[in-house]
Short mmCIF file of C-alpha atoms and ligand atoms in Angstrom, two decimals:
data_model
loop_
_atom_site.label_atom_id
_atom_site.label_comp_id
_atom_site.label_asym_id
_atom_site.label_seq_id
_atom_site.Cartn_x
_atom_site.Cartn_y
_atom_site.Cartn_z
CA MET A 1 109.24 116.09 73.61
CA PRO A 2 106.53 113.37 73.45
CA GLU A 3 103.39 114.74 71.80
CA SER A 4 101.28 114.23 74.91
CA VAL A 5 103.62 116.17 77.20
CA SER A 6 103.16 119.95 77.34
CA ILE A 7 105.98 121.36 79.41
CA VAL A 8 106.49 125.15 79.12
CA PRO A 9 109.20 126.35 78.95
CA ALA A 10 110.53 123.43 76.94
CA PRO A 11 113.23 121.57 78.91
CA ARG A 12 116.71 121.09 77.60
CA TYR A 13 116.22 117.33 77.25
CA VAL A 14 113.12 115.10 77.47
CA GLU A 15 112.85 111.43 76.66
CA PRO A 16 109.75 109.26 77.02
CA GLY A 17 110.12 106.33 79.43
CA ASP A 18 108.73 102.79 79.21
CA GLY A 19 105.26 101.86 80.28
CA PRO A 20 102.27 103.86 81.38
CA GLY A 21 103.93 105.89 84.13
CA LEU A 22 103.09 106.45 87.75
CA GLY A 23 99.55 106.43 89.14
CA LEU A 24 99.12 109.04 91.86
CA GLY A 25 96.39 108.56 94.42
CA ALA A 26 95.86 109.22 98.12
CA GLY A 27 98.62 107.81 100.26
CA VAL A 28 101.35 108.37 97.71
CA GLY A 29 104.61 108.77 99.58
CA LEU A 30 106.50 112.06 99.51
CA LEU A 31 110.14 111.71 100.50
CA VAL A 32 111.98 114.97 101.29
CA GLY A 33 115.17 115.91 103.08
CA PRO A 34 115.48 117.56 106.48
CA HIS A 35 116.45 121.16 105.67
CA PRO A 36 113.82 123.83 106.34
CA ALA A 37 113.66 124.81 102.67
CA GLU A 38 113.17 121.16 101.67
CA ILE A 39 110.43 120.74 104.24
CA ALA A 40 108.75 123.94 103.03
CA LEU A 41 108.85 122.56 99.49
CA GLY A 42 107.42 119.28 100.77
CA VAL A 43 104.51 121.14 102.35
CA TYR A 44 103.95 122.97 99.06
CA VAL A 45 103.85 119.66 97.18
CA ALA A 46 101.49 118.12 99.74
CA ARG A 47 99.06 121.05 99.39
CA LEU A 48 99.31 120.89 95.62
CA ALA A 49 98.52 117.16 95.67
CA GLU A 50 95.34 117.80 97.65
CA ARG A 51 94.31 120.71 95.45
CA ILE A 52 94.60 118.78 92.21
CA GLY A 53 92.72 115.73 93.45
CA ILE A 54 95.54 113.32 94.27
CA GLY A 55 94.53 113.48 97.90
CA PRO A 56 96.60 113.50 101.10
CA VAL A 57 100.21 112.40 100.69
CA ASP A 58 102.28 110.45 103.17
CA MET A 59 105.27 112.62 104.12
CA LEU A 60 108.34 110.47 104.69
CA SER A 61 111.78 111.34 105.97
CA ALA A 62 113.32 107.97 105.05
CA ASP A 63 112.88 105.61 102.11
CA ASP A 64 110.75 102.69 103.28
CA GLY A 65 111.10 100.90 99.96
CA ARG A 66 107.52 101.43 98.91
CA ASP A 67 106.20 101.88 95.42
CA HIS A 68 104.19 105.00 94.62
CA LEU A 69 106.60 107.59 95.80
CA ILE A 70 107.53 111.13 94.87
CA GLU A 71 111.10 111.74 95.93
CA LEU A 72 112.83 115.12 96.14
CA ARG A 73 116.53 114.66 96.65
CA LEU A 74 119.35 117.18 96.91
CA ASP A 75 122.22 115.85 94.84
CA PRO A 76 125.21 118.00 93.83
CA ALA A 77 125.77 115.98 90.66
CA ALA A 78 122.16 116.15 89.38
CA GLY A 79 121.08 117.92 86.22
CA PRO A 80 123.16 118.95 83.21
CA VAL A 81 126.73 119.23 84.54
CA ASP A 82 127.65 122.29 82.49
CA ALA A 83 124.77 124.34 83.97
CA ASP A 84 124.50 126.51 87.09
CA PRO A 85 123.94 124.20 90.10
CA ALA A 86 121.56 126.76 91.60
CA GLU A 87 118.81 126.01 89.05
CA ARG A 88 119.44 122.75 87.19
CA TYR A 89 117.53 119.54 87.92
CA SER A 90 116.58 116.12 86.65
CA LEU A 91 113.24 114.31 86.79
CA VAL A 92 112.77 110.60 86.22
CA VAL A 93 109.30 109.02 86.30
CA ASP A 94 108.69 105.29 85.96
CA HIS A 95 105.89 102.99 87.12
CA ARG A 96 107.19 103.03 90.73
CA ARG A 97 108.46 106.54 91.41
CA ALA A 98 108.84 110.14 90.37
CA VAL A 99 112.29 111.28 91.42
CA VAL A 100 113.45 114.89 91.27
CA ARG A 101 117.13 115.50 91.88
CA ALA A 102 118.88 118.86 91.98
CA PRO A 103 121.92 120.45 93.63
CA ALA A 104 119.74 123.17 95.22
CA VAL A 105 116.18 123.60 96.45
CA THR A 106 115.24 125.92 93.57
CA GLY A 107 116.09 123.10 91.16
CA LEU A 108 113.92 120.72 93.20
CA TYR A 109 111.07 123.23 92.91
CA TYR A 110 111.56 123.45 89.14
CA GLY A 111 111.49 119.66 88.93
CA VAL A 112 108.21 119.63 90.86
CA VAL A 113 106.76 122.25 88.51
CA THR A 114 107.78 120.18 85.51
CA LEU A 115 106.24 117.07 87.07
CA ARG A 116 103.04 119.01 87.77
CA GLN A 117 102.86 120.14 84.14
CA THR A 118 103.07 116.55 82.89
CA LEU A 119 100.19 115.19 85.01
CA CYS A 120 97.19 113.69 83.21
CA SER A 121 93.99 111.94 84.27
CA ASP A 122 92.95 108.55 82.97
CA PRO A 123 89.30 107.90 82.03
CA SER A 124 88.49 106.82 85.60
CA GLY A 125 89.77 110.15 86.92
CA LEU A 126 93.01 108.77 88.37
CA VAL A 127 95.86 111.25 88.16
CA TYR A 128 99.05 109.83 86.69
CA ALA A 129 102.48 111.03 85.62
CA PRO A 130 103.68 109.70 82.26
CA ALA A 131 107.00 107.84 82.33
CA LEU A 132 109.80 110.11 81.19
CA ARG A 133 113.25 111.47 81.87
CA VAL A 134 114.05 115.18 81.91
CA GLU A 135 117.44 116.87 82.23
CA ASP A 136 116.98 120.59 82.45
CA ALA A 137 118.63 123.95 83.05
CA PRO A 138 117.98 127.51 81.87
CA ARG A 139 119.63 129.35 79.00
CA PHE A 140 119.69 132.68 80.88
CA ALA A 141 120.29 133.40 84.56
CA TRP A 142 117.86 136.38 84.66
CA ARG A 143 114.30 135.53 83.70
CA GLY A 144 112.18 138.37 84.93
CA LEU A 145 108.88 140.13 85.01
CA SER A 146 108.61 143.83 85.81
CA VAL A 147 105.29 144.93 87.31
CA ASP A 148 104.28 148.59 87.47
CA VAL A 149 102.49 149.03 90.79
CA ALA A 150 102.81 152.82 90.60
CA ARG A 151 100.29 153.74 87.87
CA HIS A 152 97.77 151.40 89.46
CA PHE A 153 98.41 149.71 92.78
CA TYR A 154 98.20 145.94 93.28
CA PRO A 155 98.03 144.60 96.85
CA VAL A 156 100.27 141.81 98.15
CA GLU A 157 97.75 139.05 97.30
CA ASP A 158 97.74 140.08 93.63
CA ILE A 159 101.53 140.10 93.55
CA GLU A 160 101.57 136.65 95.14
CA LEU A 161 99.29 135.36 92.40
CA VAL A 162 101.61 136.86 89.78
CA MET A 163 104.58 135.21 91.50
CA SER A 164 102.79 131.84 91.48
CA LEU A 165 102.43 132.16 87.72
CA MET A 166 106.07 133.20 87.43
CA GLY A 167 107.21 130.16 89.38
CA TYR A 168 105.06 127.87 87.25
CA TYR A 169 106.98 129.11 84.19
CA LYS A 170 110.39 129.17 85.94
CA LEU A 171 110.78 132.94 85.97
CA ASN A 172 113.10 134.01 88.76
CA VAL A 173 113.17 137.83 89.04
CA LEU A 174 110.27 140.04 90.11
CA HIS A 175 111.09 143.66 89.33
CA LEU A 176 108.69 146.01 91.12
CA HIS A 177 108.32 149.48 89.59
CA LEU A 178 107.47 151.09 92.93
CA THR A 179 107.51 154.80 92.18
CA ASP A 180 106.38 157.04 89.38
CA ASP A 181 104.65 160.36 88.71
CA GLN A 182 101.27 159.03 89.82
CA GLY A 183 102.18 157.45 93.17
CA TRP A 184 104.81 156.22 95.64
CA ARG A 185 104.22 152.61 96.72
CA LEU A 186 106.90 151.65 99.25
CA ASP A 187 107.13 152.99 102.79
CA VAL A 188 110.79 153.82 103.44
CA ALA A 189 111.81 154.60 107.01
CA SER A 190 113.77 157.78 106.31
CA ARG A 191 110.97 159.50 104.35
CA PRO A 192 107.54 158.78 105.82
CA GLY A 193 106.05 161.69 103.87
CA LEU A 194 106.38 159.77 100.61
CA VAL A 195 103.54 157.38 101.39
CA GLU A 196 101.70 159.79 103.71
CA ARG A 197 101.24 162.29 100.91
CA SER A 198 101.83 160.43 97.65
CA ALA A 199 100.48 156.90 97.99
CA GLY A 200 96.80 157.79 97.81
CA SER A 201 96.87 158.74 94.15
CA ALA A 202 96.91 156.64 90.96
CA VAL A 203 95.97 157.03 87.30
CA HIS A 204 92.63 158.75 86.68
CA GLY A 205 91.63 158.92 90.33
CA ALA A 206 92.03 155.19 91.12
CA PRO A 207 92.50 154.51 94.83
CA GLY A 208 96.28 154.03 95.10
CA GLY A 209 97.94 152.27 98.03
CA TYR A 210 101.39 151.22 99.16
CA TYR A 211 103.38 148.40 100.76
CA THR A 212 104.34 148.77 104.40
CA SER A 213 107.76 147.42 105.27
CA ASP A 214 106.01 144.30 106.65
CA GLU A 215 104.09 143.78 103.43
CA TYR A 216 107.26 144.20 101.41
CA ARG A 217 108.85 141.53 103.63
CA ARG A 218 105.89 139.25 102.86
CA ILE A 219 106.44 139.74 99.15
CA VAL A 220 110.14 138.96 99.49
CA ALA A 221 109.42 135.84 101.58
CA PHE A 222 106.82 134.50 99.14
CA ALA A 223 109.24 135.20 96.30
CA ALA A 224 111.95 133.15 98.01
CA SER A 225 109.57 130.18 98.26
CA ARG A 226 109.25 130.24 94.46
CA GLY A 227 112.94 130.76 93.71
CA ILE A 228 112.29 134.42 92.87
CA THR A 229 114.56 137.40 93.62
CA VAL A 230 112.80 140.74 94.18
CA VAL A 231 114.38 143.80 92.54
CA PRO A 232 112.88 147.08 93.79
CA GLU A 233 112.91 150.03 91.38
CA ILE A 234 112.93 153.59 92.67
CA ASP A 235 112.71 155.51 89.39
CA VAL A 236 114.91 158.65 89.24
CA PRO A 237 115.79 161.28 88.13
CA GLY A 238 112.62 161.45 85.99
CA HIS A 239 109.21 159.89 86.75
CA VAL A 240 109.41 161.61 90.17
CA ASN A 241 106.27 163.72 90.43
CA ALA A 242 105.05 161.72 93.44
CA ALA A 243 108.28 162.58 95.28
CA LEU A 244 108.03 166.24 94.27
CA HIS A 245 104.45 166.25 95.55
CA ALA A 246 105.50 164.80 98.91
CA TYR A 247 108.58 166.97 99.45
CA GLY A 248 108.50 170.59 98.20
CA GLU A 249 112.20 170.94 99.03
CA LEU A 250 112.88 168.86 95.89
CA THR A 251 111.42 171.51 93.55
CA PRO A 252 113.16 174.76 92.54
CA SER A 253 110.29 176.86 93.90
CA GLY A 254 110.24 174.99 97.19
CA GLU A 255 106.53 174.34 96.66
CA PRO A 256 105.24 170.76 96.42
CA ALA A 257 104.22 169.74 92.90
CA GLU A 258 100.53 169.14 92.18
CA ALA A 259 99.55 165.46 92.32
CA TYR A 260 99.49 163.94 88.81
CA THR A 261 97.02 161.31 87.62
CA GLY A 262 97.41 161.45 83.83
CA ILE A 263 99.51 159.05 81.76
CA GLU A 264 102.01 161.33 80.03
CA VAL A 265 105.70 160.52 80.61
CA GLY A 266 108.92 162.50 80.75
CA PHE A 267 107.85 165.78 82.37
CA SER A 268 109.04 165.50 85.98
CA ARG A 269 112.65 165.68 87.18
CA LEU A 270 114.92 166.10 90.14
CA SER A 271 117.30 169.09 90.28
CA ALA A 272 120.98 168.49 90.93
CA GLY A 273 121.44 172.07 92.16
CA LEU A 274 119.15 171.70 95.18
CA PRO A 275 120.78 170.67 98.46
CA ALA A 276 117.82 168.46 99.39
CA THR A 277 118.22 166.30 96.28
CA ARG A 278 121.40 164.48 97.27
CA ARG A 279 120.07 163.64 100.74
CA PHE A 280 116.81 162.41 99.24
CA LEU A 281 118.57 160.07 96.82
CA GLN A 282 120.91 158.75 99.47
CA ASP A 283 118.05 158.17 101.92
CA VAL A 284 115.64 156.35 99.62
CA PHE A 285 118.24 154.13 97.95
CA THR A 286 119.91 153.24 101.24
CA ASP A 287 116.50 152.27 102.67
CA ALA A 288 115.38 150.32 99.59
CA ALA A 289 118.67 148.40 99.63
CA ALA A 290 118.40 147.65 103.35
CA MET A 291 114.87 146.25 102.93
CA THR A 292 115.91 143.97 100.07
CA PRO A 293 117.78 140.70 100.62
CA GLY A 294 118.49 140.20 96.90
CA PRO A 295 121.63 141.59 95.31
CA TYR A 296 120.03 144.18 93.00
CA VAL A 297 118.44 147.65 93.25
CA HIS A 298 117.03 149.36 90.14
CA LEU A 299 117.44 153.13 89.97
CA GLY A 300 115.31 153.75 86.89
CA GLY A 301 116.96 156.38 84.73
CA ASP A 302 114.44 156.28 81.87
CA GLU A 303 112.73 159.00 79.88
CA VAL A 304 114.07 162.20 81.37
CA LEU A 305 113.22 164.51 78.56
CA GLY A 306 113.93 167.82 80.31
CA LEU A 307 117.44 167.14 81.67
CA GLU A 308 120.79 168.07 80.14
CA PRO A 309 123.23 165.13 79.96
CA ASP A 310 125.55 166.51 82.68
CA GLU A 311 122.80 166.99 85.22
CA TYR A 312 121.31 163.58 84.34
CA ALA A 313 124.71 161.94 84.86
CA ALA A 314 125.22 163.74 88.18
CA LEU A 315 121.85 162.58 89.51
CA VAL A 316 122.21 158.99 88.30
CA GLY A 317 125.72 159.04 89.77
CA ILE A 318 124.43 159.90 93.26
CA ALA A 319 121.82 157.13 93.12
CA HIS A 320 124.42 154.70 91.73
CA ASP A 321 126.85 155.45 94.55
CA ALA A 322 124.15 155.06 97.21
CA VAL A 323 123.21 151.64 95.82
CA ARG A 324 126.87 150.58 95.64
CA ASP A 325 127.59 151.86 99.16
CA ALA A 326 124.68 149.74 100.39
CA GLY A 327 126.39 146.69 98.88
CA LYS A 328 124.01 146.19 95.97
CA VAL A 329 124.41 145.84 92.22
CA VAL A 330 122.92 148.68 90.14
CA VAL A 331 120.22 148.01 87.57
CA ALA A 332 119.15 150.90 85.30
CA TRP A 333 117.21 151.46 82.11
CA GLN A 334 119.31 151.74 78.96
CA GLU A 335 119.32 155.56 79.01
CA ALA A 336 121.94 155.31 81.79
CA ALA A 337 124.42 153.61 79.42
CA GLY A 338 126.27 156.91 78.91
CA VAL A 339 126.92 157.31 82.64
CA PRO A 340 129.94 155.50 84.12
CA LEU A 341 128.56 152.52 86.05
CA ALA A 342 130.41 149.97 88.18
CA PRO A 343 131.38 146.84 86.21
CA GLY A 344 128.72 144.18 86.60
CA SER A 345 125.90 146.74 86.65
CA VAL A 346 122.87 145.72 84.60
CA LEU A 347 121.43 147.90 81.84
CA GLN A 348 117.88 147.13 80.80
CA TYR A 349 117.24 147.50 77.07
CA TRP A 350 113.70 148.47 76.06
CA ASP A 351 113.74 151.00 73.23
CA PRO A 352 115.40 150.42 69.85
CA ARG A 353 115.06 154.12 69.01
CA THR A 354 117.95 155.34 71.18
CA GLY A 355 121.42 154.64 72.45
CA GLN A 356 122.37 151.26 70.99
CA ALA A 357 126.01 152.31 70.46
CA GLU A 358 126.24 153.54 74.05
CA LEU A 359 124.83 150.24 75.25
CA VAL A 360 127.46 148.29 73.32
CA ALA A 361 130.20 150.53 74.72
CA ALA A 362 128.91 150.13 78.30
CA ALA A 363 128.86 146.34 77.82
CA ALA A 364 132.44 146.45 76.56
CA ALA A 365 133.29 148.31 79.80
CA GLY A 366 131.81 145.48 81.89
CA CYS A 367 128.07 146.12 82.16
CA ARG A 368 125.59 143.32 81.54
CA VAL A 369 122.47 143.81 79.46
CA LEU A 370 118.93 142.69 80.25
CA MET A 371 116.58 142.39 77.28
CA SER A 372 113.08 143.88 77.49
CA PRO A 373 112.36 144.93 73.91
CA GLY A 374 109.14 146.93 73.87
CA SER A 375 107.85 145.28 70.70
CA ARG A 376 108.21 141.74 72.16
CA ALA A 377 108.28 141.82 75.92
CA TYR A 378 106.06 144.79 76.89
CA LEU A 379 102.99 142.87 77.86
CA ASP A 380 100.97 146.06 78.31
CA MET A 381 100.82 146.38 74.51
CA LYS A 382 97.47 145.44 72.98
CA TYR A 383 97.20 141.98 71.41
CA ASP A 384 95.61 143.57 68.36
CA ALA A 385 93.88 146.80 67.37
CA ALA A 386 90.51 145.60 68.66
CA TYR A 387 91.76 144.65 72.13
CA PRO A 388 90.05 146.92 74.68
CA ARG A 389 92.98 147.71 76.99
CA GLY A 390 96.69 148.39 76.70
CA LEU A 391 98.96 150.77 74.87
CA GLU A 392 100.21 150.67 71.29
CA TRP A 393 103.38 152.76 71.14
CA ALA A 394 105.56 149.67 70.55
CA GLY A 395 102.98 148.03 68.26
CA HIS A 396 100.60 145.15 68.86
CA ILE A 397 102.01 141.99 70.42
CA GLU A 398 100.21 138.78 69.51
CA LEU A 399 101.43 135.55 71.06
CA ARG A 400 103.81 134.73 68.24
CA ASP A 401 105.44 138.18 68.48
CA ALA A 402 106.16 137.51 72.15
CA TYR A 403 107.65 134.13 71.20
CA ASP A 404 109.60 134.49 67.98
CA TRP A 405 112.73 136.47 68.87
CA ASP A 406 116.23 135.91 70.14
CA PRO A 407 117.60 138.08 72.94
CA THR A 408 121.14 137.92 71.62
CA LEU A 409 120.26 139.27 68.18
CA LEU A 410 118.55 142.53 69.13
CA VAL A 411 121.44 144.94 69.50
CA PRO A 412 124.00 144.88 66.68
CA GLY A 413 127.54 144.53 68.00
CA LEU A 414 126.55 143.36 71.49
CA ARG A 415 128.38 140.18 72.51
CA THR A 416 126.23 137.22 73.51
CA GLU A 417 128.11 136.89 76.82
CA SER A 418 126.95 140.36 77.84
CA VAL A 419 123.28 139.34 77.78
CA ILE A 420 122.29 138.39 81.33
CA GLY A 421 118.75 137.51 80.37
CA VAL A 422 115.23 138.50 79.50
CA GLU A 423 112.53 140.43 81.32
CA ALA A 424 108.91 140.93 80.38
CA ALA A 425 107.31 144.16 81.61
CA ILE A 426 103.74 145.08 82.36
CA TRP A 427 102.99 148.79 82.71
CA THR A 428 99.64 149.59 84.21
CA GLU A 429 98.45 152.91 82.81
CA THR A 430 95.37 151.11 81.41
CA LEU A 431 95.17 148.09 83.73
CA THR A 432 93.20 148.43 86.94
CA THR A 433 92.37 144.94 88.25
CA VAL A 434 94.31 141.72 88.67
CA ASP A 435 92.00 140.09 86.09
CA GLU A 436 93.04 142.70 83.55
CA LEU A 437 96.65 142.13 84.50
CA THR A 438 96.57 138.35 84.09
CA GLU A 439 94.68 138.62 80.81
CA MET A 440 97.65 140.60 79.47
CA LEU A 441 100.16 138.15 80.97
CA LEU A 442 98.51 134.93 79.80
CA PRO A 443 99.46 133.46 77.48
CA ARG A 444 102.24 135.89 76.49
CA LEU A 445 104.25 135.54 79.72
CA THR A 446 104.71 131.85 78.97
CA ALA A 447 106.18 132.74 75.56
CA VAL A 448 108.71 135.14 77.06
CA ALA A 449 109.51 132.52 79.72
CA GLU A 450 110.40 130.02 77.00
CA VAL A 451 112.56 132.64 75.24
CA ALA A 452 114.41 133.10 78.54
CA TRP A 453 114.70 129.44 79.57
CA THR A 454 115.03 127.34 76.44
CA ALA A 455 118.06 127.36 74.15
CA ALA A 456 117.34 128.85 70.73
CA GLY A 457 117.92 125.57 68.88
CA ARG A 458 115.57 123.63 71.14
CA ARG A 459 112.41 125.63 70.72
CA SER A 460 109.98 126.32 67.91
CA TRP A 461 106.71 128.18 67.52
CA ASP A 462 104.90 125.10 66.18
CA SER A 463 105.88 123.04 69.19
CA TYR A 464 105.17 125.86 71.65
CA ARG A 465 101.72 126.66 70.27
CA ARG A 466 100.73 123.01 70.66
CA ARG A 467 102.08 122.78 74.21
CA VAL A 468 100.66 126.06 75.50
CA ALA A 469 97.13 125.00 74.54
CA ALA A 470 97.17 122.45 77.38
CA HIS A 471 97.88 125.18 79.91
CA ARG A 472 94.39 126.64 79.76
CA ASP A 473 93.26 123.86 82.11
CA TYR A 474 95.69 125.09 84.74
CA TRP A 475 94.64 128.72 84.36
CA ASP A 476 90.97 127.75 84.57
CA LEU A 477 91.64 125.56 87.61
CA ILE A 478 93.27 128.39 89.55
CA GLY A 479 90.69 130.84 88.24
CA VAL A 480 92.85 133.39 86.45
CA ARG A 481 91.62 135.28 83.43
CA TRP A 482 93.54 134.71 80.19
CA TYR A 483 93.33 135.74 76.54
CA PRO A 484 92.33 133.07 73.99
CA SER A 485 94.82 134.09 71.32
CA PRO A 486 93.49 133.08 67.87
CA GLN A 487 97.00 131.78 67.07
CA VAL A 488 96.43 128.70 69.30
CA ASP A 489 93.89 125.86 69.02
CA TRP A 490 92.77 125.97 72.64
C1 TNX B 1 107.79 153.34 78.61
S1 TNX B 1 109.87 151.51 79.48
C2 TNX B 1 108.13 153.58 79.94
C3 TNX B 1 107.09 153.57 80.96
C4 TNX B 1 105.72 153.42 80.36
C5 TNX B 1 105.75 152.38 79.27
C6 TNX B 1 104.41 152.08 78.69
C7 TNX B 1 110.28 152.64 80.27
C8 TNX B 1 111.60 152.51 80.80
N1 TNX B 1 109.42 153.67 80.40
O1 TNX B 1 107.16 154.74 81.75
O2 TNX B 1 104.83 153.04 81.37
O3 TNX B 1 106.61 152.82 78.26
O4 TNX B 1 104.45 151.04 77.79
#
């Protein structure tokens, strides 16, 4: 990549073009196709152009032959031919035009994001795009971020901001951890008591909250505009104190559990022997699936310290079947690897301490594996010992730790083809505001995004640390808090 260009994640192929590039001022043409999704992207680009000082653009539906044009064109042959047409794109900038071509609208969006990341200002303040050619496509299909909205709640606006950052770094899966011991955050039609009684609590007396079905729809719609699929997680059969608090029929005594606002894990559990349990699982998973247009529903399955393997398998099995019956693909934490899951199910690896052999066996039986290693991708870990917030159980994660790893080399014996992708996770036991959240995400989320997008042979820490430095201007412009890692010359 040319020294002056700071695209993150690094594209598959970049070549500098001839000449100074394309000056972008008011009246620049914006040529987009007629489909609603193309028009929506055009509106996004027009707003962006105003926000970053280019000024009003001239939206065109036909090429009038002018110079000074940004063109977004659907083209089935565009981008690297061996890559998935859903995400690949090309971008060519010369002194007349910036042309993004892609087989699908998500690729057009990625081309726009890449173009945006290359923009510079000349000494007079004119915005320009350097001349270049990019051919780009991701290494992994699943490039995710998991956000824990259960320990502390984050309203829709905060999640939209997080999704804007995700889109800017070409992440395409938002996994929402919607339920845990401390609170239940999604209103599901069959069980109104869950939010009535268990949404008002959060860690250490924080206010709590939940998404109505309309708000959840808003999240899903915003996600779609950024090429993001939403994966809801209803965590069972452990991490269920909020459910036990809402519905006493789920506890052996029949009495509702006390609300819990601490940050211990592993103490709560469903009981396979209770008649109410099966109905509960069927109801909540059927509802979560029905509310979700994407293909996946996550059933949790992590850290159930008080359950015998047979009862654990029975409970995961009920949730699994409800998700399958609703037409969705099951996602589960790696602990579920010992339970028979439908081929194509996704197991999410996080903890090197347990179950690697079971994971390899499940993959051999047709499961896919999503990589969220705690020591690399858990962005709730402290940057260093002095950092005021975050946990430390998986160690400290400085920027280079989040960058320097390969998802296919983590689990001995696991075939590369079984790895569906990479997901960062941010747990919120110690994070209460969106500023605290983004300070954990930035810059590390951009490192994980490059791990997920860029082929191993095409990325390096030295190149990344130079490129990421330029991104502070963007974070400052949109007003998000970030952490000035001492590993980068900002
Ligand atoms: C482990 S990762 C958990 C979460 C905690 C997190 C804190 C996983 C499947 N379970 O319940 O919030 O560590 O880092």
